[in-house]
Amino acid sequence: VASDFVLECRGLHAGYAGAVVCRDLDITVRPGEVVALIGANGAGKSTTMLTVSGELAPISGEVSVLGSAKRSSLSALARRGLSYVTEERSVIMGLTSAENLRLAGVSADAACEIFPELRALLKRPAGLLSGGEQQMLTLARALCRNPRLLLADELSLGLAPQIVERLLAVVREAADRQNLGVLLVEQHVRQVLEVADRVYVMRRGQVMMEGTAAEIGADLDAVQRAYLAPV
Ligand code: ATP
């Protein structure tokens, strides 16, 4: 039944005008589940995320998001409970943290409950926050809107290991507490295995392997040699 999933891709081919990048993807996410997409650069992870988020039209196959297989724009999906966060800092640099939250209709208190670190930063212009602090703000803002599906594309790109761990831990907590389904793309494979329930390993546009985080973790050296090395 479609409603068992917040995301269901079946036989999905995705790509750009004249360039099929992803082939025959079967990817699912259930409520409360954290699912990781890992793979070398160019494996097609971002293309998959863009397609699921409604930004890119599928070439063929089915994508069902939040119970509907009809293609919708990202803004329409956002109104139905999709949140899409990327490595791009999406905060407005000239506004304070508090103003960034208010602009999104999010209370500063709710955001600080998710990341207490933000309390001391509320009056600071977002442009003066560190990269990690900006991503805390971005993630808090996203989670405060109670999404049912979070798509996170390399949220922690370029950040220090402790921050990566912190962001991932908060994503895990939100999945557990809000029954949020999460699809996340991460380069930090070992850290992501600590929080993910299931993992898809992509290479050259295809899912080569899937399993629980424990299964993939048990075989990590082989997985890295076979699928995660640069193409
Ligand atoms: P990375 O970790 O480097 O972001 P990725 O797994 O997210 O890698 P994608 O960004 O999805 O991979 O890229 C997959 C392939 O799609 C690459 O070969 C890339 O050149 C190609 N590609 C990306 N964007 C476009 C575009 N706008 N038009 C045509 N091809 C593109």
mmCIF file of C-alpha atoms and ligand atoms in Angstrom:
data_model
loop_
_atom_site.group_PDB
_atom_site.id
_atom_site.type_symbol
_atom_site.label_atom_id
_atom_site.label_comp_id
_atom_site.label_asym_id
_atom_site.label_seq_id
_atom_site.Cartn_x
_atom_site.Cartn_y
_atom_site.Cartn_z
ATOM 1 C CA VAL A 1 0.000 0.000 0.000
ATOM 2 C CA ALA A 2 1.360 3.394 -0.987
ATOM 3 C CA SER A 3 0.651 4.920 2.426
ATOM 4 C CA ASP A 4 3.180 2.586 4.080
ATOM 5 C CA PHE A 5 5.856 4.779 2.501
ATOM 6 C CA VAL A 6 6.616 8.455 2.614
ATOM 7 C CA LEU A 7 8.751 7.838 -0.449
ATOM 8 C CA GLU A 8 8.562 5.094 -3.034
ATOM 9 C CA CYS A 9 10.528 5.001 -6.295
ATOM 10 C CA ARG A 10 9.957 2.079 -8.642
ATOM 11 C CA GLY A 11 11.930 1.560 -11.811
ATOM 12 C CA LEU A 12 12.943 5.202 -11.739
ATOM 13 C CA HIS A 13 15.111 6.537 -14.544
ATOM 14 C CA ALA A 14 16.309 10.060 -13.888
ATOM 15 C CA GLY A 15 18.586 12.577 -15.516
ATOM 16 C CA TYR A 16 18.737 15.633 -17.688
ATOM 17 C CA ALA A 17 17.746 16.493 -21.243
ATOM 18 C CA GLY A 18 19.597 13.948 -23.329
ATOM 19 C CA ALA A 19 21.449 12.390 -20.378
ATOM 20 C CA VAL A 20 20.020 9.478 -18.416
ATOM 21 C CA VAL A 21 21.976 9.460 -15.163
ATOM 22 C CA CYS A 22 20.054 7.063 -12.905
ATOM 23 C CA ARG A 23 18.637 3.768 -14.041
ATOM 24 C CA ASP A 24 15.968 1.528 -12.612
ATOM 25 C CA LEU A 25 16.051 2.800 -9.048
ATOM 26 C CA ASP A 26 13.847 1.140 -6.434
ATOM 27 C CA ILE A 27 14.108 3.226 -3.300
ATOM 28 C CA THR A 28 11.683 3.380 -0.383
ATOM 29 C CA VAL A 29 11.453 5.271 2.894
ATOM 30 C CA ARG A 30 8.944 4.526 5.637
ATOM 31 C CA PRO A 31 7.786 6.902 8.360
ATOM 32 C CA GLY A 32 10.385 7.052 11.133
ATOM 33 C CA GLU A 33 13.069 5.484 8.973
ATOM 34 C CA VAL A 34 16.479 7.014 8.241
ATOM 35 C CA VAL A 35 17.723 5.829 4.862
ATOM 36 C CA ALA A 36 21.143 6.730 3.486
ATOM 37 C CA LEU A 37 22.219 7.006 -0.115
ATOM 38 C CA ILE A 38 25.955 6.571 -0.462
ATOM 39 C CA GLY A 39 28.214 6.387 -3.493
ATOM 40 C CA ALA A 40 31.234 7.943 -5.145
ATOM 41 C CA ASN A 41 31.120 11.379 -6.765
ATOM 42 C CA GLY A 42 28.960 11.323 -9.844
ATOM 43 C CA ALA A 43 27.049 8.201 -8.788
ATOM 44 C CA GLY A 44 23.768 10.044 -9.270
ATOM 45 C CA LYS A 45 22.827 10.761 -5.672
ATOM 46 C CA SER A 46 21.979 14.428 -6.170
ATOM 47 C CA THR A 47 20.111 13.656 -9.377
ATOM 48 C CA THR A 48 17.998 11.189 -7.405
ATOM 49 C CA MET A 49 17.297 13.784 -4.704
ATOM 50 C CA LEU A 50 16.370 16.457 -7.258
ATOM 51 C CA THR A 51 13.940 14.059 -8.883
ATOM 52 C CA VAL A 52 12.313 12.987 -5.639
ATOM 53 C CA SER A 53 11.957 16.626 -4.574
ATOM 54 C CA GLY A 54 10.037 17.533 -7.721
ATOM 55 C CA GLU A 55 12.785 19.776 -9.067
ATOM 56 C CA LEU A 56 13.577 17.424 -11.938
ATOM 57 C CA ALA A 57 11.022 15.446 -13.970
ATOM 58 C CA PRO A 58 11.574 11.685 -13.932
ATOM 59 C CA ILE A 59 12.501 10.234 -17.317
ATOM 60 C CA SER A 60 10.447 7.122 -16.610
ATOM 61 C CA GLY A 61 9.279 5.007 -13.744
ATOM 62 C CA GLU A 62 7.331 5.938 -10.672
ATOM 63 C CA VAL A 63 8.020 8.337 -7.860
ATOM 64 C CA SER A 64 5.461 8.477 -5.104
ATOM 65 C CA VAL A 65 6.056 11.151 -2.473
ATOM 66 C CA LEU A 66 3.890 11.393 0.647
ATOM 67 C CA GLY A 67 1.312 9.067 -0.815
ATOM 68 C CA SER A 68 0.882 10.722 -4.190
ATOM 69 C CA ALA A 69 2.360 9.488 -7.453
ATOM 70 C CA LYS A 70 1.333 12.642 -9.280
ATOM 71 C CA ARG A 71 4.304 14.886 -10.001
ATOM 72 C CA SER A 72 4.260 18.079 -7.976
ATOM 73 C CA SER A 73 6.553 21.056 -7.670
ATOM 74 C CA LEU A 74 8.879 21.318 -4.699
ATOM 75 C CA SER A 75 6.753 24.117 -3.240
ATOM 76 C CA ALA A 76 3.580 22.030 -3.505
ATOM 77 C CA LEU A 77 5.378 19.070 -1.922
ATOM 78 C CA ALA A 78 6.694 21.340 0.804
ATOM 79 C CA ARG A 79 3.140 22.312 1.727
ATOM 80 C CA ARG A 80 2.317 18.611 2.049
ATOM 81 C CA GLY A 81 5.239 17.884 4.365
ATOM 82 C CA LEU A 82 8.415 17.553 2.343
ATOM 83 C CA SER A 83 11.570 19.299 3.427
ATOM 84 C CA TYR A 84 14.651 19.475 1.215
ATOM 85 C CA VAL A 85 17.931 20.658 2.676
ATOM 86 C CA THR A 86 21.266 20.736 0.892
ATOM 87 C CA GLU A 87 24.862 21.714 1.508
ATOM 88 C CA GLU A 88 24.070 25.148 0.153
ATOM 89 C CA ARG A 89 23.603 27.515 3.036
ATOM 90 C CA SER A 90 20.005 28.518 2.636
ATOM 91 C CA VAL A 91 19.917 31.121 5.380
ATOM 92 C CA ILE A 92 19.730 34.831 4.635
ATOM 93 C CA MET A 93 23.135 36.087 5.665
ATOM 94 C CA GLY A 94 22.133 39.680 6.416
ATOM 95 C CA LEU A 95 19.362 38.688 8.828
ATOM 96 C CA THR A 96 19.914 37.439 12.361
ATOM 97 C CA SER A 97 19.285 33.812 13.248
ATOM 98 C CA ALA A 98 16.053 34.827 14.990
ATOM 99 C CA GLU A 99 14.915 36.759 11.926
ATOM 100 C CA ASN A 100 15.690 33.813 9.676
ATOM 101 C CA LEU A 101 13.485 31.616 11.862
ATOM 102 C CA ARG A 102 10.691 34.188 12.067
ATOM 103 C CA LEU A 103 10.691 34.583 8.290
ATOM 104 C CA ALA A 104 9.979 30.852 8.028
ATOM 105 C CA GLY A 105 7.222 31.073 10.608
ATOM 106 C CA VAL A 106 9.280 29.109 13.114
ATOM 107 C CA SER A 107 9.550 30.027 16.787
ATOM 108 C CA ALA A 108 13.046 30.606 18.144
ATOM 109 C CA ASP A 109 12.177 28.573 21.241
ATOM 110 C CA ALA A 110 11.189 25.554 19.193
ATOM 111 C CA ALA A 111 14.423 25.812 17.186
ATOM 112 C CA CYS A 112 16.494 26.099 20.362
ATOM 113 C CA GLU A 113 14.820 23.012 21.744
ATOM 114 C CA ILE A 114 16.239 21.111 18.789
ATOM 115 C CA PHE A 115 19.656 22.799 18.914
ATOM 116 C CA PRO A 116 20.290 24.502 22.295
ATOM 117 C CA GLU A 117 23.484 25.829 20.677
ATOM 118 C CA LEU A 118 21.320 28.296 18.742
ATOM 119 C CA ARG A 119 20.173 30.158 21.862
ATOM 120 C CA ALA A 120 23.375 32.196 22.096
ATOM 121 C CA LEU A 121 23.326 32.911 18.360
ATOM 122 C CA LEU A 122 19.822 34.285 17.923
ATOM 123 C CA LYS A 123 20.856 37.922 17.641
ATOM 124 C CA ARG A 124 23.810 37.259 15.402
ATOM 125 C CA PRO A 125 23.582 37.817 11.639
ATOM 126 C CA ALA A 126 23.481 34.395 9.978
ATOM 127 C CA GLY A 127 26.375 35.483 7.778
ATOM 128 C CA LEU A 128 28.605 35.601 10.854
ATOM 129 C CA LEU A 129 27.795 32.054 11.954
ATOM 130 C CA SER A 130 30.192 29.214 11.208
ATOM 131 C CA GLY A 131 29.212 26.775 8.482
ATOM 132 C CA GLY A 132 28.158 24.254 11.112
ATOM 133 C CA GLU A 133 26.037 26.814 12.952
ATOM 134 C CA GLN A 134 24.354 27.812 9.693
ATOM 135 C CA GLN A 135 23.461 24.193 9.055
ATOM 136 C CA MET A 136 22.086 23.845 12.598
ATOM 137 C CA LEU A 137 19.890 26.834 11.869
ATOM 138 C CA THR A 138 18.842 25.354 8.533
ATOM 139 C CA LEU A 139 18.054 21.967 10.040
ATOM 140 C CA ALA A 140 16.215 23.392 13.061
ATOM 141 C CA ARG A 141 14.120 25.554 10.764
ATOM 142 C CA ALA A 142 13.289 22.541 8.588
ATOM 143 C CA LEU A 143 12.426 20.243 11.501
ATOM 144 C CA CYS A 144 10.276 22.826 13.304
ATOM 145 C CA ARG A 145 7.862 22.760 10.408
ATOM 146 C CA ASN A 146 7.125 19.111 11.212
ATOM 147 C CA PRO A 147 7.890 17.602 7.837
ATOM 148 C CA ARG A 148 6.941 13.988 7.142
ATOM 149 C CA LEU A 149 9.795 13.445 4.671
ATOM 150 C CA LEU A 150 13.202 15.077 4.953
ATOM 151 C CA LEU A 151 15.585 14.970 2.001
ATOM 152 C CA ALA A 152 19.072 15.958 3.104
ATOM 153 C CA ASP A 153 21.712 16.203 0.373
ATOM 154 C CA GLU A 154 25.163 16.445 1.951
ATOM 155 C CA LEU A 155 23.988 18.657 4.745
ATOM 156 C CA SER A 156 27.373 18.267 6.406
ATOM 157 C CA LEU A 157 29.621 18.896 3.404
ATOM 158 C CA GLY A 158 32.898 20.419 4.513
ATOM 159 C CA LEU A 159 32.018 20.509 8.209
ATOM 160 C CA ALA A 160 34.086 19.269 11.157
ATOM 161 C CA PRO A 161 33.490 15.666 12.309
ATOM 162 C CA GLN A 162 31.867 16.681 15.623
ATOM 163 C CA ILE A 163 29.372 18.865 13.761
ATOM 164 C CA VAL A 164 28.622 16.082 11.286
ATOM 165 C CA GLU A 165 27.891 13.802 14.222
ATOM 166 C CA ARG A 166 25.721 16.417 15.895
ATOM 167 C CA LEU A 167 23.633 17.092 12.782
ATOM 168 C CA LEU A 168 23.146 13.395 12.114
ATOM 169 C CA ALA A 169 22.169 12.728 15.734
ATOM 170 C CA VAL A 170 19.491 15.409 15.536
ATOM 171 C CA VAL A 171 18.171 13.928 12.298
ATOM 172 C CA ARG A 172 17.964 10.525 14.005
ATOM 173 C CA GLU A 173 16.137 12.004 17.015
ATOM 174 C CA ALA A 174 13.637 13.749 14.756
ATOM 175 C CA ALA A 175 12.951 10.518 12.909
ATOM 176 C CA ASP A 176 12.245 8.769 16.191
ATOM 177 C CA ARG A 177 10.297 11.570 17.844
ATOM 178 C CA GLN A 178 8.305 12.932 14.894
ATOM 179 C CA ASN A 179 7.999 9.694 12.926
ATOM 180 C CA LEU A 180 9.828 11.538 10.176
ATOM 181 C CA GLY A 181 11.091 9.594 7.175
ATOM 182 C CA VAL A 182 14.557 10.661 6.042
ATOM 183 C CA LEU A 183 16.545 10.112 2.863
ATOM 184 C CA LEU A 184 20.045 11.421 3.251
ATOM 185 C CA VAL A 185 23.046 11.652 0.987
ATOM 186 C CA GLU A 186 26.313 11.613 2.885
ATOM 187 C CA GLN A 187 30.011 11.322 2.182
ATOM 188 C CA HIS A 188 30.724 10.533 5.833
ATOM 189 C CA VAL A 189 29.923 6.855 5.508
ATOM 190 C CA ARG A 190 31.050 5.634 8.901
ATOM 191 C CA GLN A 191 29.121 8.332 10.694
ATOM 192 C CA VAL A 192 26.014 7.851 8.645
ATOM 193 C CA LEU A 193 26.012 4.127 9.389
ATOM 194 C CA GLU A 194 25.718 5.004 13.078
ATOM 195 C CA VAL A 195 22.329 6.654 12.573
ATOM 196 C CA ALA A 196 20.820 5.069 9.462
ATOM 197 C CA ASP A 197 18.397 2.173 9.448
ATOM 198 C CA ARG A 198 19.018 1.194 5.835
ATOM 199 C CA VAL A 199 21.512 2.069 3.131
ATOM 200 C CA TYR A 200 21.512 2.101 -0.670
ATOM 201 C CA VAL A 201 24.915 1.993 -2.332
ATOM 202 C CA MET A 202 24.951 3.684 -5.736
ATOM 203 C CA ARG A 203 27.497 3.582 -8.492
ATOM 204 C CA ARG A 204 27.175 4.997 -11.990
ATOM 205 C CA GLY A 205 23.495 5.696 -11.598
ATOM 206 C CA GLN A 206 22.438 2.344 -10.248
ATOM 207 C CA VAL A 207 21.791 0.856 -6.852
ATOM 208 C CA MET A 208 24.471 -1.826 -6.566
ATOM 209 C CA MET A 209 23.695 -2.941 -3.062
ATOM 210 C CA GLU A 210 21.189 -2.328 -0.323
ATOM 211 C CA GLY A 211 20.883 -3.478 3.236
ATOM 212 C CA THR A 212 20.551 -2.518 6.829
ATOM 213 C CA ALA A 213 23.214 -0.218 8.200
ATOM 214 C CA ALA A 214 24.521 -3.192 10.185
ATOM 215 C CA GLU A 215 24.830 -5.326 7.040
ATOM 216 C CA ILE A 216 26.599 -2.633 5.046
ATOM 217 C CA GLY A 217 28.785 -1.762 8.038
ATOM 218 C CA ALA A 218 29.885 -5.373 8.472
ATOM 219 C CA ASP A 219 31.186 -5.354 4.905
ATOM 220 C CA LEU A 220 32.340 -1.774 4.769
ATOM 221 C CA ASP A 221 35.875 -2.347 3.514
ATOM 222 C CA ALA A 222 34.640 -4.412 0.598
ATOM 223 C CA VAL A 223 31.824 -1.975 -0.129
ATOM 224 C CA GLN A 224 34.262 0.911 -0.167
ATOM 225 C CA ARG A 225 36.667 -0.874 -2.501
ATOM 226 C CA ALA A 226 33.921 -2.008 -4.860
ATOM 227 C CA TYR A 227 31.585 0.952 -4.974
ATOM 228 C CA LEU A 228 32.828 4.036 -3.210
ATOM 229 C CA ALA A 229 36.199 4.482 -4.864
ATOM 230 C CA PRO A 230 36.312 7.313 -7.425
ATOM 231 C CA VAL A 231 34.905 6.229 -10.782
HETATM 232 P P1 ATP B 1 28.465 14.255 -6.141
HETATM 233 O O1 ATP B 1 28.769 13.606 -4.862
HETATM 234 O O2 ATP B 1 29.666 14.588 -6.938
HETATM 235 O O3 ATP B 1 27.465 15.363 -6.067
HETATM 236 P P2 ATP B 1 26.335 12.595 -7.119
HETATM 237 O O4 ATP B 1 26.321 11.156 -6.797
HETATM 238 O O5 ATP B 1 25.419 13.479 -6.362
HETATM 239 O O6 ATP B 1 27.797 13.105 -7.028
HETATM 240 P P3 ATP B 1 25.126 13.706 -9.448
HETATM 241 O O7 ATP B 1 25.423 15.088 -9.012
HETATM 242 O O8 ATP B 1 23.731 13.224 -9.401
HETATM 243 O O9 ATP B 1 26.037 12.686 -8.654
HETATM 244 O O10 ATP B 1 25.712 13.550 -10.916
HETATM 245 C C1 ATP B 1 25.578 12.354 -11.648
HETATM 246 C C2 ATP B 1 25.919 12.601 -13.100
HETATM 247 O O11 ATP B 1 24.983 13.518 -13.651
HETATM 248 C C3 ATP B 1 27.288 13.188 -13.319
HETATM 249 O O12 ATP B 1 27.883 12.485 -14.389
HETATM 250 C C4 ATP B 1 27.009 14.624 -13.719
HETATM 251 O O13 ATP B 1 27.959 15.077 -14.635
HETATM 252 C C5 ATP B 1 25.652 14.519 -14.364
HETATM 253 N N1 ATP B 1 24.927 15.789 -14.251
HETATM 254 C C6 ATP B 1 24.702 16.492 -13.125
HETATM 255 N N2 ATP B 1 24.001 17.605 -13.363
HETATM 256 C C7 ATP B 1 23.755 17.626 -14.698
HETATM 257 C C8 ATP B 1 23.078 18.523 -15.593
HETATM 258 N N3 ATP B 1 22.483 19.640 -15.144
HETATM 259 N N4 ATP B 1 23.049 18.191 -16.905
HETATM 260 C C9 ATP B 1 23.634 17.056 -17.365
HETATM 261 N N5 ATP B 1 24.284 16.177 -16.582
HETATM 262 C C10 ATP B 1 24.359 16.455 -15.268
#
